[in-house]
Short mmCIF file of C-alpha atoms and ligand atoms in Angstrom, two decimals:
data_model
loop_
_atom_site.label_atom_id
_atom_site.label_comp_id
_atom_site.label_asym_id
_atom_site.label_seq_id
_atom_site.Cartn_x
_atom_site.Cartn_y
_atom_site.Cartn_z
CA UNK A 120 -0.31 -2.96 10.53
CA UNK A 121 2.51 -5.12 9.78
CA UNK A 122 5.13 -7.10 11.57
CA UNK A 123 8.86 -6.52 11.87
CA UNK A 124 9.37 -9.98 9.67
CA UNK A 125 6.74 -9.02 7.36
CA UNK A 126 8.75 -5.70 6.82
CA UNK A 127 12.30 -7.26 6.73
CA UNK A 128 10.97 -10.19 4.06
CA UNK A 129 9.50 -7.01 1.90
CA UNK A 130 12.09 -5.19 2.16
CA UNK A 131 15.14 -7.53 1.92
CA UNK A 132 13.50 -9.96 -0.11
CA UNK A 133 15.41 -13.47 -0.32
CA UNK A 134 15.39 -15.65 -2.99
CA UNK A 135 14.23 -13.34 -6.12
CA UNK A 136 14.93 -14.09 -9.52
CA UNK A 137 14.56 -17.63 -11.55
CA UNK A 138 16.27 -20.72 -11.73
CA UNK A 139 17.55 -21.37 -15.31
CA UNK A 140 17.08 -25.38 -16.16
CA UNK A 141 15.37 -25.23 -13.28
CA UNK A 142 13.66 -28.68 -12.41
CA UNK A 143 10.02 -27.44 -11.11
CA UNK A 144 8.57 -24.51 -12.33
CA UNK A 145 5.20 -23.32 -10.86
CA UNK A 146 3.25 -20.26 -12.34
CA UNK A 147 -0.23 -19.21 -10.40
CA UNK A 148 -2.60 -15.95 -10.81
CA UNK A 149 -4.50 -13.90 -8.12
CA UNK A 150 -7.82 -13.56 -9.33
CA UNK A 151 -8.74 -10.70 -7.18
CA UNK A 152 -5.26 -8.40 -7.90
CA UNK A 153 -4.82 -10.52 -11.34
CA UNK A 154 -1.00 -10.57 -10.06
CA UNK A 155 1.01 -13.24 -11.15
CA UNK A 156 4.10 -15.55 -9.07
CA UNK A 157 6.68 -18.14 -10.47
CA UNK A 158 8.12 -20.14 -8.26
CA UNK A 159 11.52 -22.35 -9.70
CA UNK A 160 12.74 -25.34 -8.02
CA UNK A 161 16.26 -27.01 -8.10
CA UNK A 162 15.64 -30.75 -6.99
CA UNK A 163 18.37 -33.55 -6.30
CA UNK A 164 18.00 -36.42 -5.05
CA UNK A 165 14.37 -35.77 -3.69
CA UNK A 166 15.60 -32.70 -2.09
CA UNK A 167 15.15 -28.81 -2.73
CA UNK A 168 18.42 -27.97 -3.27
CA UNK A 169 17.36 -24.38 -4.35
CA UNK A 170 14.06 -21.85 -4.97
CA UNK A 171 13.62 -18.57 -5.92
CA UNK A 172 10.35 -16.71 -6.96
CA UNK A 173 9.36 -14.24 -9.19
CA UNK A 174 6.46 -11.81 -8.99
CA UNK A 175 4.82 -8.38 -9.94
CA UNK A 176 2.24 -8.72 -6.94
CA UNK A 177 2.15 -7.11 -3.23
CA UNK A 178 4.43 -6.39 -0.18
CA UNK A 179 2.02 -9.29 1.46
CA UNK A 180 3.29 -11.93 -1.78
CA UNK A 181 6.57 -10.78 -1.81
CA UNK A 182 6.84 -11.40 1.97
CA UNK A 183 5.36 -15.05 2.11
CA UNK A 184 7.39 -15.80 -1.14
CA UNK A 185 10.19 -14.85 0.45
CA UNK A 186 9.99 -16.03 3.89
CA UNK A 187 8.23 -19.74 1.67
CA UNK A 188 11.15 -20.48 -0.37
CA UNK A 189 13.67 -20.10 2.66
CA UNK A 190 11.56 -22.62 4.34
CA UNK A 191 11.90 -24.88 2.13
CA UNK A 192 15.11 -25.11 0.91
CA UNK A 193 16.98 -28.78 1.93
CA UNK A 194 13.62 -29.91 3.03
CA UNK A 195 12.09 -33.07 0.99
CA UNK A 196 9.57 -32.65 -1.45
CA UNK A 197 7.44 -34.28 1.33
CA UNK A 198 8.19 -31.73 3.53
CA UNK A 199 7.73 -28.52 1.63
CA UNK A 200 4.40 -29.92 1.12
CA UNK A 201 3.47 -29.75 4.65
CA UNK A 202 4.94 -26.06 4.47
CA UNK A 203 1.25 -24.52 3.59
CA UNK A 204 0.02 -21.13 3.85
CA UNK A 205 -0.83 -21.28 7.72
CA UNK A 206 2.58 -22.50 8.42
CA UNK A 207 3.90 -19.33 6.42
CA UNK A 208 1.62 -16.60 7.92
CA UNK A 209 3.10 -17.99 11.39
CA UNK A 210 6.40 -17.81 10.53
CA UNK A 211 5.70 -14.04 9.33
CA UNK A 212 4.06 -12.96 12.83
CA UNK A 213 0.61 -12.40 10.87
CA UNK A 214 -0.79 -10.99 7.96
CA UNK A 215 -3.55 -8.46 7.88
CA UNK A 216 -6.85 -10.49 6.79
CA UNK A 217 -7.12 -8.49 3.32
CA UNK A 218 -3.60 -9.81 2.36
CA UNK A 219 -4.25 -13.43 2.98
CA UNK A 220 -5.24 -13.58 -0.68
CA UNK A 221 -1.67 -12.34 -1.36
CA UNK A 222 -0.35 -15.13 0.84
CA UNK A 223 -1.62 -18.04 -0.52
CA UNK A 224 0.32 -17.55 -4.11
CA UNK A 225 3.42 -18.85 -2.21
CA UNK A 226 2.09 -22.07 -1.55
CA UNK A 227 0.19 -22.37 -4.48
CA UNK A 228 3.19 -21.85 -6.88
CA UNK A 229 5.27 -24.21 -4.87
CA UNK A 230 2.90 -27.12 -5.46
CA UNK A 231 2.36 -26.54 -8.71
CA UNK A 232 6.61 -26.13 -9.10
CA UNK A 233 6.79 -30.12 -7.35
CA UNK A 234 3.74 -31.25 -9.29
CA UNK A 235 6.06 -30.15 -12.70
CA UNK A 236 8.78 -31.89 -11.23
CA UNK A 237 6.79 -35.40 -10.76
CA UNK A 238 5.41 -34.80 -14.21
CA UNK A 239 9.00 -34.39 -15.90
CA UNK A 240 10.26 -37.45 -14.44
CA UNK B 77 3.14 -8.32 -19.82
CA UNK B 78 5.05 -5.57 -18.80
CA UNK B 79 6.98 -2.56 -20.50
CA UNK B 80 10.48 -1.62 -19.80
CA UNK B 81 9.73 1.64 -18.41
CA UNK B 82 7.36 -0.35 -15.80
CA UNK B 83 10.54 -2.88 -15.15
CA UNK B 84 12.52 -0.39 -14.11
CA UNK B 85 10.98 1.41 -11.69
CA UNK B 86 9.60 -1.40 -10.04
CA UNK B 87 12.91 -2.98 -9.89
CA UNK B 88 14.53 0.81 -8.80
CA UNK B 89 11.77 3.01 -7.47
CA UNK B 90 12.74 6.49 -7.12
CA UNK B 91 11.64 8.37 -3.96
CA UNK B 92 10.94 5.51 -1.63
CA UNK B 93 10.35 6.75 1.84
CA UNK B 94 8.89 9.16 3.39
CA UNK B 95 9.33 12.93 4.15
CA UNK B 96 9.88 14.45 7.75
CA UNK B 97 7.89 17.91 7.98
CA UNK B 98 6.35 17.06 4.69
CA UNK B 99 3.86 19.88 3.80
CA UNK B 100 1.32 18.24 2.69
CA UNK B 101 0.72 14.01 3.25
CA UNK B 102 -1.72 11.88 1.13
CA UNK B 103 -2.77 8.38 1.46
CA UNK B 104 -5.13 6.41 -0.33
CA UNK B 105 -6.47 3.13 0.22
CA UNK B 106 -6.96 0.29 -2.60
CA UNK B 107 -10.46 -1.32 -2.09
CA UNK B 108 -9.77 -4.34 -4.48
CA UNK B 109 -6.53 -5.47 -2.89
CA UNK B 110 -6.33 -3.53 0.66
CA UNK B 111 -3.40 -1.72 -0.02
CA UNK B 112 -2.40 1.51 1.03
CA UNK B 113 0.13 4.34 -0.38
CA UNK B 114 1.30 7.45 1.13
CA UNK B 115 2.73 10.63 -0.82
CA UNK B 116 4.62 13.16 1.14
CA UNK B 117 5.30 16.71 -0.48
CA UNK B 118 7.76 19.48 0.26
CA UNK B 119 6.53 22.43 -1.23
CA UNK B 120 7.87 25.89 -1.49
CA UNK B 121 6.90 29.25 -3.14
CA UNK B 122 4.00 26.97 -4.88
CA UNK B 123 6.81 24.55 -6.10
CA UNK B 124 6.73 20.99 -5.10
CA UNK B 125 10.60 20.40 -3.92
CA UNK B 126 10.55 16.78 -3.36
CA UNK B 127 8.25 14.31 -3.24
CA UNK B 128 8.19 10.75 -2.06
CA UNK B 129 6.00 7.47 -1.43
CA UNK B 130 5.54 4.53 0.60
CA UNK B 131 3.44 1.79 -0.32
CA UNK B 132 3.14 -1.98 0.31
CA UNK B 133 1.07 -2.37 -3.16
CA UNK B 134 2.18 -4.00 -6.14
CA UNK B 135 4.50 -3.37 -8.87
CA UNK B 136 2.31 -1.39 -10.82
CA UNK B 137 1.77 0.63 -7.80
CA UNK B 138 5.12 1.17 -6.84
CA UNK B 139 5.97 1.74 -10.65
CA UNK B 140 3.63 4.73 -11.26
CA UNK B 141 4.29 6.29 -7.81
CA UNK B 142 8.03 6.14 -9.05
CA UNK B 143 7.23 8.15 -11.97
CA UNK B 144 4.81 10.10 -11.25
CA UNK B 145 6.79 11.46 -8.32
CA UNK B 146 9.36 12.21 -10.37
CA UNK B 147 6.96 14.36 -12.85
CA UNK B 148 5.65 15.93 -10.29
CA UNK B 149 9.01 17.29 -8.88
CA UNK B 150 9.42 21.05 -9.66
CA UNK B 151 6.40 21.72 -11.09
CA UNK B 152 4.01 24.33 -9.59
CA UNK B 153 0.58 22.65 -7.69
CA UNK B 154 -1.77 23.59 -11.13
CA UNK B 155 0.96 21.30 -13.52
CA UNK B 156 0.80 18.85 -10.47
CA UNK B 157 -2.52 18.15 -10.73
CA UNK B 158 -2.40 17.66 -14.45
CA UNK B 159 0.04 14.58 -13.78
CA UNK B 160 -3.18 11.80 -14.06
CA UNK B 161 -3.36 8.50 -14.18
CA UNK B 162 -3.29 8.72 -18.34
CA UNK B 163 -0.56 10.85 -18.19
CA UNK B 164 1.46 8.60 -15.70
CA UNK B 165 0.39 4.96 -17.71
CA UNK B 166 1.80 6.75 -20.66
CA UNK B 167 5.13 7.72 -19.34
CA UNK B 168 5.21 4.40 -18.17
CA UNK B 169 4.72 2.92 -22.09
CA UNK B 170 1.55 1.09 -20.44
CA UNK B 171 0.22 -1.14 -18.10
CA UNK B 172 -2.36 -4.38 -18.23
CA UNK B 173 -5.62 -3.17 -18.12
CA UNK B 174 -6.31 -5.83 -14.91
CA UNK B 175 -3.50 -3.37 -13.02
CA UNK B 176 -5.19 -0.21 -13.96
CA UNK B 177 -7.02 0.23 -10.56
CA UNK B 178 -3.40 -0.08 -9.13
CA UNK B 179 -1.85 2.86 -11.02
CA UNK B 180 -4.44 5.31 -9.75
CA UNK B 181 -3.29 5.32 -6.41
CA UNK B 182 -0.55 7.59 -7.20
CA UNK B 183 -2.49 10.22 -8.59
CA UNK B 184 -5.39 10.23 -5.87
CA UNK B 185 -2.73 10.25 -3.53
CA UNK B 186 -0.85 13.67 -5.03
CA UNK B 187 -4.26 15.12 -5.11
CA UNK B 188 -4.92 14.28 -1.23
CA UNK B 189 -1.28 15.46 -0.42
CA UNK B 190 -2.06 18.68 -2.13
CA UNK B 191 -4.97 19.45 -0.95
CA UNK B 192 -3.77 18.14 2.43
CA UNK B 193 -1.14 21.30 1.74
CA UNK B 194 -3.71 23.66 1.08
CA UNK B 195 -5.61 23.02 4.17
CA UNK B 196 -2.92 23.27 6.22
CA UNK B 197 -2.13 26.63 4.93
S1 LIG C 1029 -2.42 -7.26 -4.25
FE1 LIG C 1029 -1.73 -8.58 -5.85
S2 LIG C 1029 -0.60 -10.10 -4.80
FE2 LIG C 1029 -1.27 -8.77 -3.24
#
């Protein structure tokens, strides 16, 4: 039902925990599981210099959070953008269709972490 | 949002994993989110021995299988199926009423391992 990366980011999660003075912080809620993911952001110089996520929800968010915030890490905030919820599935092999809705709290929480960062400045 | 109790064993879930030979095997399915759990039972003389689960669900599922898979462990298969969902939520100091529908996947599961058990007998 799952693939071997989906397994290894659920298992081994990277990334977990929070960013104190972090730069970005992003909070979103899954309205189906009412779960809720923080994502923290360490910017410098227009760069993600460091995320980590926290989260109560699924194997399926802990995955994409997971595999998300490796993605982006030394990638411009330009870039992360383009790192959306498609890109993430990919890079996980697949997700079953009823998890997509655990999926998409990755991106979700990273926009909403850069969006805090604009705001700040 | 979340007790203590609940803290813990999400962050160190006893009896992850499953059992080889198990004498009885339940899993459940979660029709709000899609997950599944599985509880595996070793039973002897009418005394469950060990118990464990696997589950891709949230934290509250993985922190009521914890505990209630640890209540379950040494009692006969009556005091078993006395461990519900109210007693398990308790244990656990509560849970968010949204994550309610979680937390009952533990006990459906025991019941489907035991009867799972007595069928096989
Ligand atoms: S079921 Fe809540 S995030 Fe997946």
């Amino acid at each position: 039902m799952y693939s071997e990366k989906v397994m290894d980011h659920f298992r081994n999660p990277r990334n977990v925990g929070r960013i104190e003075n972090a730069d970005g912080v992003g909070q979103v809620g899954n309205p189906i599981c009412g779960d809720v993911m923080t994502i923290y952001l360490k910017i410098e110089d227009g760069i993600i210099k460091d995320a980590k996520f926290e989260t109560f929800g699924c194997g399926a968010a802990i995955a994409t959070s997971s595999i998300a915030t490796e993605l982006i890490k030394g990638k411009t905030l330009q870039e992360a953008l383009k790192v959306t919820n498609r890109v993430v599935v990919e890079a996980l092999d697949g997700l079953p269709k009823n998890k997509i809705h655990c999926s998409v709290l990755a991106e979700e929480a990273i926009k909403k972490a850069i969006e805090d960062y604009l705001q700040r400045k």
